[in-house]
Amino acid sequence: MALREIKHYQKDSVLRKKSRPIDKIDDRIHTLLDDMAETMYASEGVGLAAPQVGVLKRAIVIDIGDGLIEIINPKIKESHGEQLEPEGCLSVPGIAARVSRPSRVVVEGLDRRGKDMRVEGTGLLAVALCHEIDHLDGILFIDKANISYEED
Ligand code: QAP
Ligand code: CO
């Protein structure tokens, strides 16, 4: 396993590109997933998508404190409700903003063995799933953030 460099959106246009589906899960993909998890934990993040380490492949890792979730070719199959919670991103350091997200999502994809998997997430997990899947389409939370300035 190895740490990978996290790309920053100001400097790296890779974060704006669309990632390609993974059609063959081989050792390179396993190493990618291992490195993504290691990099996420070392950065004290709760989620990371492959384009954040410069790889335009559809893979995400998440750990909101309940253990590691790895999903290859994730797709949102159901979304319900709405929540408006603060988000940050390791590729957008130092910025936090509230984003409107579903309060519950069902995501399907493949696990590292290529087996179909399904994750249901509410609250923070729903946010993390939506945030990481957006990265695979070049979308950042700041694109969706509702930033308003109030006078006092
Ligand atoms: C996405 O975000 C996410 O600016 C993952 O200084 C966001 O791990 C999932 C981080 C919200 C669920 C809820 C950002 C760490 C980490 C920073 C992250 C920073 C240090 C962000
Ligand atoms: Co992010």
JSON list of C-alpha atoms and ligand atoms in Angstrom, two decimals:
[
{"chain": "A", "resi": 1, "resn": "MET", "atom": "CA", "xyz": [0.00, 0.00, 0.00]},
{"chain": "A", "resi": 2, "resn": "ALA", "atom": "CA", "xyz": [1.07, 3.54, -0.60]},
{"chain": "A", "resi": 3, "resn": "LEU", "atom": "CA", "xyz": [-0.07, 7.06, -0.03]},
{"chain": "A", "resi": 4, "resn": "ARG", "atom": "CA", "xyz": [-1.14, 8.91, -3.15]},
{"chain": "A", "resi": 5, "resn": "GLU", "atom": "CA", "xyz": [-1.08, 12.64, -3.75]},
{"chain": "A", "resi": 6, "resn": "ILE", "atom": "CA", "xyz": [-4.46, 14.30, -3.37]},
{"chain": "A", "resi": 7, "resn": "LYS", "atom": "CA", "xyz": [-5.22, 16.62, -6.28]},
{"chain": "A", "resi": 8, "resn": "HIS", "atom": "CA", "xyz": [-6.54, 20.10, -5.54]},
{"chain": "A", "resi": 9, "resn": "TYR", "atom": "CA", "xyz": [-9.27, 21.58, -7.71]},
{"chain": "A", "resi": 10, "resn": "GLN", "atom": "CA", "xyz": [-7.51, 24.93, -8.16]},
{"chain": "A", "resi": 11, "resn": "LYS", "atom": "CA", "xyz": [-4.46, 23.24, -9.69]},
{"chain": "A", "resi": 12, "resn": "ASP", "atom": "CA", "xyz": [-5.71, 20.09, -11.32]},
{"chain": "A", "resi": 13, "resn": "SER", "atom": "CA", "xyz": [-8.37, 19.85, -14.03]},
{"chain": "A", "resi": 14, "resn": "VAL", "atom": "CA", "xyz": [-8.54, 16.05, -13.55]},
{"chain": "A", "resi": 15, "resn": "LEU", "atom": "CA", "xyz": [-11.19, 16.75, -10.88]},
{"chain": "A", "resi": 16, "resn": "ARG", "atom": "CA", "xyz": [-13.45, 18.21, -13.59]},
{"chain": "A", "resi": 17, "resn": "LYS", "atom": "CA", "xyz": [-13.32, 15.18, -15.89]},
{"chain": "A", "resi": 18, "resn": "LYS", "atom": "CA", "xyz": [-15.70, 12.25, -16.10]},
{"chain": "A", "resi": 19, "resn": "SER", "atom": "CA", "xyz": [-14.41, 8.92, -14.81]},
{"chain": "A", "resi": 20, "resn": "ARG", "atom": "CA", "xyz": [-14.75, 5.70, -16.81]},
{"chain": "A", "resi": 21, "resn": "PRO", "atom": "CA", "xyz": [-16.46, 2.52, -15.56]},
{"chain": "A", "resi": 22, "resn": "ILE", "atom": "CA", "xyz": [-14.15, -0.27, -14.40]},
{"chain": "A", "resi": 23, "resn": "ASP", "atom": "CA", "xyz": [-14.66, -3.30, -16.64]},
{"chain": "A", "resi": 24, "resn": "LYS", "atom": "CA", "xyz": [-11.97, -5.60, -15.21]},
{"chain": "A", "resi": 25, "resn": "ILE", "atom": "CA", "xyz": [-11.20, -5.83, -11.50]},
{"chain": "A", "resi": 26, "resn": "ASP", "atom": "CA", "xyz": [-7.54, -6.85, -11.34]},
{"chain": "A", "resi": 27, "resn": "ASP", "atom": "CA", "xyz": [-4.55, -6.29, -9.03]},
{"chain": "A", "resi": 28, "resn": "ARG", "atom": "CA", "xyz": [-4.21, -2.71, -10.22]},
{"chain": "A", "resi": 29, "resn": "ILE", "atom": "CA", "xyz": [-7.75, -1.95, -9.05]},
{"chain": "A", "resi": 30, "resn": "HIS", "atom": "CA", "xyz": [-7.11, -3.67, -5.70]},
{"chain": "A", "resi": 31, "resn": "THR", "atom": "CA", "xyz": [-3.97, -1.58, -5.23]},
{"chain": "A", "resi": 32, "resn": "LEU", "atom": "CA", "xyz": [-5.90, 1.55, -6.19]},
{"chain": "A", "resi": 33, "resn": "LEU", "atom": "CA", "xyz": [-8.61, 0.79, -3.58]},
{"chain": "A", "resi": 34, "resn": "ASP", "atom": "CA", "xyz": [-5.97, 0.00, -0.91]},
{"chain": "A", "resi": 35, "resn": "ASP", "atom": "CA", "xyz": [-4.07, 3.22, -1.65]},
{"chain": "A", "resi": 36, "resn": "MET", "atom": "CA", "xyz": [-7.25, 5.31, -1.67]},
{"chain": "A", "resi": 37, "resn": "ALA", "atom": "CA", "xyz": [-8.24, 4.00, 1.78]},
{"chain": "A", "resi": 38, "resn": "GLU", "atom": "CA", "xyz": [-4.75, 4.56, 3.16]},
{"chain": "A", "resi": 39, "resn": "THR", "atom": "CA", "xyz": [-4.68, 8.09, 1.74]},
{"chain": "A", "resi": 40, "resn": "MET", "atom": "CA", "xyz": [-8.16, 8.87, 3.12]},
{"chain": "A", "resi": 41, "resn": "TYR", "atom": "CA", "xyz": [-7.24, 7.66, 6.63]},
{"chain": "A", "resi": 42, "resn": "ALA", "atom": "CA", "xyz": [-3.89, 9.50, 6.59]},
{"chain": "A", "resi": 43, "resn": "SER", "atom": "CA", "xyz": [-5.74, 12.72, 5.65]},
{"chain": "A", "resi": 44, "resn": "GLU", "atom": "CA", "xyz": [-8.47, 12.16, 8.25]},
{"chain": "A", "resi": 45, "resn": "GLY", "atom": "CA", "xyz": [-11.11, 12.20, 5.55]},
{"chain": "A", "resi": 46, "resn": "VAL", "atom": "CA", "xyz": [-14.39, 10.28, 5.54]},
{"chain": "A", "resi": 47, "resn": "GLY", "atom": "CA", "xyz": [-14.49, 9.63, 1.81]},
{"chain": "A", "resi": 48, "resn": "LEU", "atom": "CA", "xyz": [-12.34, 9.67, -1.31]},
{"chain": "A", "resi": 49, "resn": "ALA", "atom": "CA", "xyz": [-13.01, 9.13, -5.01]},
{"chain": "A", "resi": 50, "resn": "ALA", "atom": "CA", "xyz": [-10.41, 7.86, -7.52]},
{"chain": "A", "resi": 51, "resn": "PRO", "atom": "CA", "xyz": [-10.18, 11.14, -9.50]},
{"chain": "A", "resi": 52, "resn": "GLN", "atom": "CA", "xyz": [-9.00, 12.85, -6.28]},
{"chain": "A", "resi": 53, "resn": "VAL", "atom": "CA", "xyz": [-5.79, 10.82, -6.63]},
{"chain": "A", "resi": 54, "resn": "GLY", "atom": "CA", "xyz": [-5.65, 11.48, -10.38]},
{"chain": "A", "resi": 55, "resn": "VAL", "atom": "CA", "xyz": [-7.24, 8.24, -11.58]},
{"chain": "A", "resi": 56, "resn": "LEU", "atom": "CA", "xyz": [-10.29, 8.64, -13.83]},
{"chain": "A", "resi": 57, "resn": "LYS", "atom": "CA", "xyz": [-11.97, 5.37, -12.85]},
{"chain": "A", "resi": 58, "resn": "ARG", "atom": "CA", "xyz": [-15.31, 4.90, -11.12]},
{"chain": "A", "resi": 59, "resn": "ALA", "atom": "CA", "xyz": [-14.26, 3.80, -7.61]},
{"chain": "A", "resi": 60, "resn": "ILE", "atom": "CA", "xyz": [-14.98, 5.32, -4.20]},
{"chain": "A", "resi": 61, "resn": "VAL", "atom": "CA", "xyz": [-14.04, 4.61, -0.59]},
{"chain": "A", "resi": 62, "resn": "ILE", "atom": "CA", "xyz": [-15.94, 5.83, 2.47]},
{"chain": "A", "resi": 63, "resn": "ASP", "atom": "CA", "xyz": [-15.50, 5.44, 6.22]},
{"chain": "A", "resi": 64, "resn": "ILE", "atom": "CA", "xyz": [-17.76, 7.59, 8.35]},
{"chain": "A", "resi": 65, "resn": "GLY", "atom": "CA", "xyz": [-16.64, 5.69, 11.45]},
{"chain": "A", "resi": 66, "resn": "ASP", "atom": "CA", "xyz": [-18.53, 2.43, 10.87]},
{"chain": "A", "resi": 67, "resn": "GLY", "atom": "CA", "xyz": [-15.84, 0.69, 8.82]},
{"chain": "A", "resi": 68, "resn": "LEU", "atom": "CA", "xyz": [-14.53, 0.88, 5.28]},
{"chain": "A", "resi": 69, "resn": "ILE", "atom": "CA", "xyz": [-16.94, 0.80, 2.34]},
{"chain": "A", "resi": 70, "resn": "GLU", "atom": "CA", "xyz": [-15.46, 0.33, -1.14]},
{"chain": "A", "resi": 71, "resn": "ILE", "atom": "CA", "xyz": [-17.69, 0.59, -4.20]},
{"chain": "A", "resi": 72, "resn": "ILE", "atom": "CA", "xyz": [-16.76, 0.08, -7.85]},
{"chain": "A", "resi": 73, "resn": "ASN", "atom": "CA", "xyz": [-19.05, 1.61, -10.50]},
{"chain": "A", "resi": 74, "resn": "PRO", "atom": "CA", "xyz": [-21.47, 3.01, -7.87]},
{"chain": "A", "resi": 75, "resn": "LYS", "atom": "CA", "xyz": [-24.91, 4.17, -9.03]},
{"chain": "A", "resi": 76, "resn": "ILE", "atom": "CA", "xyz": [-27.64, 5.87, -7.04]},
{"chain": "A", "resi": 77, "resn": "LYS", "atom": "CA", "xyz": [-30.75, 3.73, -7.48]},
{"chain": "A", "resi": 78, "resn": "GLU", "atom": "CA", "xyz": [-33.07, 5.50, -5.06]},
{"chain": "A", "resi": 79, "resn": "SER", "atom": "CA", "xyz": [-33.04, 8.82, -3.27]},
{"chain": "A", "resi": 80, "resn": "HIS", "atom": "CA", "xyz": [-35.52, 10.17, -0.77]},
{"chain": "A", "resi": 81, "resn": "GLY", "atom": "CA", "xyz": [-36.01, 13.30, 1.26]},
{"chain": "A", "resi": 82, "resn": "GLU", "atom": "CA", "xyz": [-33.66, 16.21, 1.75]},
{"chain": "A", "resi": 83, "resn": "GLN", "atom": "CA", "xyz": [-31.00, 17.34, 4.21]},
{"chain": "A", "resi": 84, "resn": "LEU", "atom": "CA", "xyz": [-28.84, 20.46, 4.28]},
{"chain": "A", "resi": 85, "resn": "GLU", "atom": "CA", "xyz": [-25.58, 19.65, 6.06]},
{"chain": "A", "resi": 86, "resn": "PRO", "atom": "CA", "xyz": [-22.08, 21.14, 5.95]},
{"chain": "A", "resi": 87, "resn": "GLU", "atom": "CA", "xyz": [-19.54, 19.47, 3.67]},
{"chain": "A", "resi": 88, "resn": "GLY", "atom": "CA", "xyz": [-15.85, 19.74, 3.02]},
{"chain": "A", "resi": 89, "resn": "CYS", "atom": "CA", "xyz": [-13.55, 17.97, 0.58]},
{"chain": "A", "resi": 90, "resn": "LEU", "atom": "CA", "xyz": [-9.90, 16.95, 0.69]},
{"chain": "A", "resi": 91, "resn": "SER", "atom": "CA", "xyz": [-9.57, 18.40, -2.84]},
{"chain": "A", "resi": 92, "resn": "VAL", "atom": "CA", "xyz": [-11.10, 21.73, -1.76]},
{"chain": "A", "resi": 93, "resn": "PRO", "atom": "CA", "xyz": [-9.13, 22.36, 1.43]},
{"chain": "A", "resi": 94, "resn": "GLY", "atom": "CA", "xyz": [-10.25, 24.96, 3.93]},
{"chain": "A", "resi": 95, "resn": "ILE", "atom": "CA", "xyz": [-13.78, 25.45, 2.58]},
{"chain": "A", "resi": 96, "resn": "ALA", "atom": "CA", "xyz": [-16.99, 24.19, 4.15]},
{"chain": "A", "resi": 97, "resn": "ALA", "atom": "CA", "xyz": [-20.55, 24.85, 2.99]},
{"chain": "A", "resi": 98, "resn": "ARG", "atom": "CA", "xyz": [-23.99, 23.37, 3.32]},
{"chain": "A", "resi": 99, "resn": "VAL", "atom": "CA", "xyz": [-25.26, 21.36, 0.37]},
{"chain": "A", "resi": 100, "resn": "SER", "atom": "CA", "xyz": [-28.76, 20.05, -0.31]},
{"chain": "A", "resi": 101, "resn": "ARG", "atom": "CA", "xyz": [-28.63, 16.25, -0.50]},
{"chain": "A", "resi": 102, "resn": "PRO", "atom": "CA", "xyz": [-31.13, 13.40, -0.19]},
{"chain": "A", "resi": 103, "resn": "SER", "atom": "CA", "xyz": [-31.63, 12.20, 3.38]},
{"chain": "A", "resi": 104, "resn": "ARG", "atom": "CA", "xyz": [-31.57, 8.58, 2.23]},
{"chain": "A", "resi": 105, "resn": "VAL", "atom": "CA", "xyz": [-30.05, 6.88, -0.81]},
{"chain": "A", "resi": 106, "resn": "VAL", "atom": "CA", "xyz": [-29.70, 3.34, -2.10]},
{"chain": "A", "resi": 107, "resn": "VAL", "atom": "CA", "xyz": [-26.49, 2.77, -4.06]},
{"chain": "A", "resi": 108, "resn": "GLU", "atom": "CA", "xyz": [-25.60, -0.29, -6.13]},
{"chain": "A", "resi": 109, "resn": "GLY", "atom": "CA", "xyz": [-22.22, -1.28, -7.51]},
{"chain": "A", "resi": 110, "resn": "LEU", "atom": "CA", "xyz": [-19.55, -3.95, -7.28]},
{"chain": "A", "resi": 111, "resn": "ASP", "atom": "CA", "xyz": [-17.34, -4.93, -4.38]},
{"chain": "A", "resi": 112, "resn": "ARG", "atom": "CA", "xyz": [-13.61, -5.64, -4.83]},
{"chain": "A", "resi": 113, "resn": "ARG", "atom": "CA", "xyz": [-14.37, -9.24, -5.82]},
{"chain": "A", "resi": 114, "resn": "GLY", "atom": "CA", "xyz": [-16.69, -8.07, -8.58]},
{"chain": "A", "resi": 115, "resn": "LYS", "atom": "CA", "xyz": [-19.79, -9.17, -6.68]},
{"chain": "A", "resi": 116, "resn": "ASP", "atom": "CA", "xyz": [-22.94, -7.02, -6.83]},
{"chain": "A", "resi": 117, "resn": "MET", "atom": "CA", "xyz": [-23.37, -4.90, -3.72]},
{"chain": "A", "resi": 118, "resn": "ARG", "atom": "CA", "xyz": [-25.98, -2.54, -2.38]},
{"chain": "A", "resi": 119, "resn": "VAL", "atom": "CA", "xyz": [-25.58, 0.10, 0.33]},
{"chain": "A", "resi": 120, "resn": "GLU", "atom": "CA", "xyz": [-28.38, 2.01, 1.95]},
{"chain": "A", "resi": 121, "resn": "GLY", "atom": "CA", "xyz": [-27.28, 5.25, 3.59]},
{"chain": "A", "resi": 122, "resn": "THR", "atom": "CA", "xyz": [-29.03, 7.86, 5.68]},
{"chain": "A", "resi": 123, "resn": "GLY", "atom": "CA", "xyz": [-27.67, 11.04, 7.26]},
{"chain": "A", "resi": 124, "resn": "LEU", "atom": "CA", "xyz": [-23.90, 11.40, 6.95]},
{"chain": "A", "resi": 125, "resn": "LEU", "atom": "CA", "xyz": [-23.55, 8.20, 4.90]},
{"chain": "A", "resi": 126, "resn": "ALA", "atom": "CA", "xyz": [-26.08, 9.48, 2.34]},
{"chain": "A", "resi": 127, "resn": "VAL", "atom": "CA", "xyz": [-24.08, 12.72, 2.07]},
{"chain": "A", "resi": 128, "resn": "ALA", "atom": "CA", "xyz": [-20.81, 10.84, 1.66]},
{"chain": "A", "resi": 129, "resn": "LEU", "atom": "CA", "xyz": [-22.21, 8.52, -1.04]},
{"chain": "A", "resi": 130, "resn": "CYS", "atom": "CA", "xyz": [-23.64, 11.45, -3.05]},
{"chain": "A", "resi": 131, "resn": "HIS", "atom": "CA", "xyz": [-20.49, 13.58, -2.61]},
{"chain": "A", "resi": 132, "resn": "GLU", "atom": "CA", "xyz": [-18.13, 10.80, -3.74]},
{"chain": "A", "resi": 133, "resn": "ILE", "atom": "CA", "xyz": [-20.30, 9.71, -6.68]},
{"chain": "A", "resi": 134, "resn": "ASP", "atom": "CA", "xyz": [-20.44, 13.36, -7.84]},
{"chain": "A", "resi": 135, "resn": "HIS", "atom": "CA", "xyz": [-16.61, 13.32, -8.05]},
{"chain": "A", "resi": 136, "resn": "LEU", "atom": "CA", "xyz": [-16.88, 10.56, -10.67]},
{"chain": "A", "resi": 137, "resn": "ASP", "atom": "CA", "xyz": [-18.75, 13.02, -12.90]},
{"chain": "A", "resi": 138, "resn": "GLY", "atom": "CA", "xyz": [-16.42, 15.96, -12.25]},
{"chain": "A", "resi": 139, "resn": "ILE", "atom": "CA", "xyz": [-18.83, 17.62, -9.82]},
{"chain": "A", "resi": 140, "resn": "LEU", "atom": "CA", "xyz": [-17.60, 19.28, -6.62]},
{"chain": "A", "resi": 141, "resn": "PHE", "atom": "CA", "xyz": [-19.67, 20.20, -3.56]},
{"chain": "A", "resi": 142, "resn": "ILE", "atom": "CA", "xyz": [-18.90, 23.89, -4.12]},
{"chain": "A", "resi": 143, "resn": "ASP", "atom": "CA", "xyz": [-20.88, 23.67, -7.40]},
{"chain": "A", "resi": 144, "resn": "LYS", "atom": "CA", "xyz": [-23.99, 22.75, -5.41]},
{"chain": "A", "resi": 145, "resn": "ALA", "atom": "CA", "xyz": [-23.35, 24.70, -2.23]},
{"chain": "A", "resi": 146, "resn": "ASN", "atom": "CA", "xyz": [-25.76, 27.36, -1.25]},
{"chain": "A", "resi": 147, "resn": "ILE", "atom": "CA", "xyz": [-23.45, 30.11, -0.13]},
{"chain": "A", "resi": 148, "resn": "SER", "atom": "CA", "xyz": [-25.31, 33.11, 1.19]},
{"chain": "A", "resi": 149, "resn": "TYR", "atom": "CA", "xyz": [-24.00, 36.18, 2.95]},
{"chain": "A", "resi": 150, "resn": "GLU", "atom": "CA", "xyz": [-26.22, 37.68, 5.59]},
{"chain": "A", "resi": 151, "resn": "GLU", "atom": "CA", "xyz": [-25.94, 41.11, 7.09]},
{"chain": "A", "resi": 152, "resn": "ASP", "atom": "CA", "xyz": [-26.30, 41.42, 10.82]},
{"chain": "B", "resi": 1, "resn": "QAP", "atom": "C1", "xyz": [-16.81, 13.99, 1.71]},
{"chain": "B", "resi": 1, "resn": "QAP", "atom": "O1", "xyz": [-14.89, 14.83, 2.75]},
{"chain": "B", "resi": 1, "resn": "QAP", "atom": "C2", "xyz": [-17.85, 14.22, 2.76]},
{"chain": "B", "resi": 1, "resn": "QAP", "atom": "O2", "xyz": [-11.18, 20.94, 4.20]},
{"chain": "B", "resi": 1, "resn": "QAP", "atom": "C3", "xyz": [-15.46, 13.64, 2.29]},
{"chain": "B", "resi": 1, "resn": "QAP", "atom": "O3", "xyz": [-9.21, 20.80, 6.02]},
{"chain": "B", "resi": 1, "resn": "QAP", "atom": "C4", "xyz": [-18.11, 15.50, 3.22]},
{"chain": "B", "resi": 1, "resn": "QAP", "atom": "O4", "xyz": [-13.37, 13.74, 3.95]},
{"chain": "B", "resi": 1, "resn": "QAP", "atom": "C5", "xyz": [-18.57, 13.17, 3.26]},
{"chain": "B", "resi": 1, "resn": "QAP", "atom": "C6", "xyz": [-11.35, 17.37, 5.03]},
{"chain": "B", "resi": 1, "resn": "QAP", "atom": "C7", "xyz": [-19.09, 15.72, 4.17]},
{"chain": "B", "resi": 1, "resn": "QAP", "atom": "C8", "xyz": [-19.55, 13.38, 4.23]},
{"chain": "B", "resi": 1, "resn": "QAP", "atom": "C9", "xyz": [-19.80, 14.66, 4.70]},
{"chain": "B", "resi": 1, "resn": "QAP", "atom": "C10", "xyz": [-11.62, 18.59, 4.42]},
{"chain": "B", "resi": 1, "resn": "QAP", "atom": "C11", "xyz": [-10.31, 17.32, 5.95]},
{"chain": "B", "resi": 1, "resn": "QAP", "atom": "C12", "xyz": [-12.06, 16.14, 4.70]},
{"chain": "B", "resi": 1, "resn": "QAP", "atom": "C13", "xyz": [-10.91, 19.73, 4.76]},
{"chain": "B", "resi": 1, "resn": "QAP", "atom": "C14", "xyz": [-13.78, 14.79, 3.56]},
{"chain": "B", "resi": 1, "resn": "QAP", "atom": "C15", "xyz": [-9.89, 19.66, 5.70]},
{"chain": "B", "resi": 1, "resn": "QAP", "atom": "C16", "xyz": [-9.60, 18.44, 6.29]},
{"chain": "B", "resi": 1, "resn": "QAP", "atom": "C17", "xyz": [-13.16, 16.08, 3.91]},
{"chain": "B", "resi": 2, "resn": "CO", "atom": "CO", "xyz": [-14.64, 15.42, -2.13]}
]
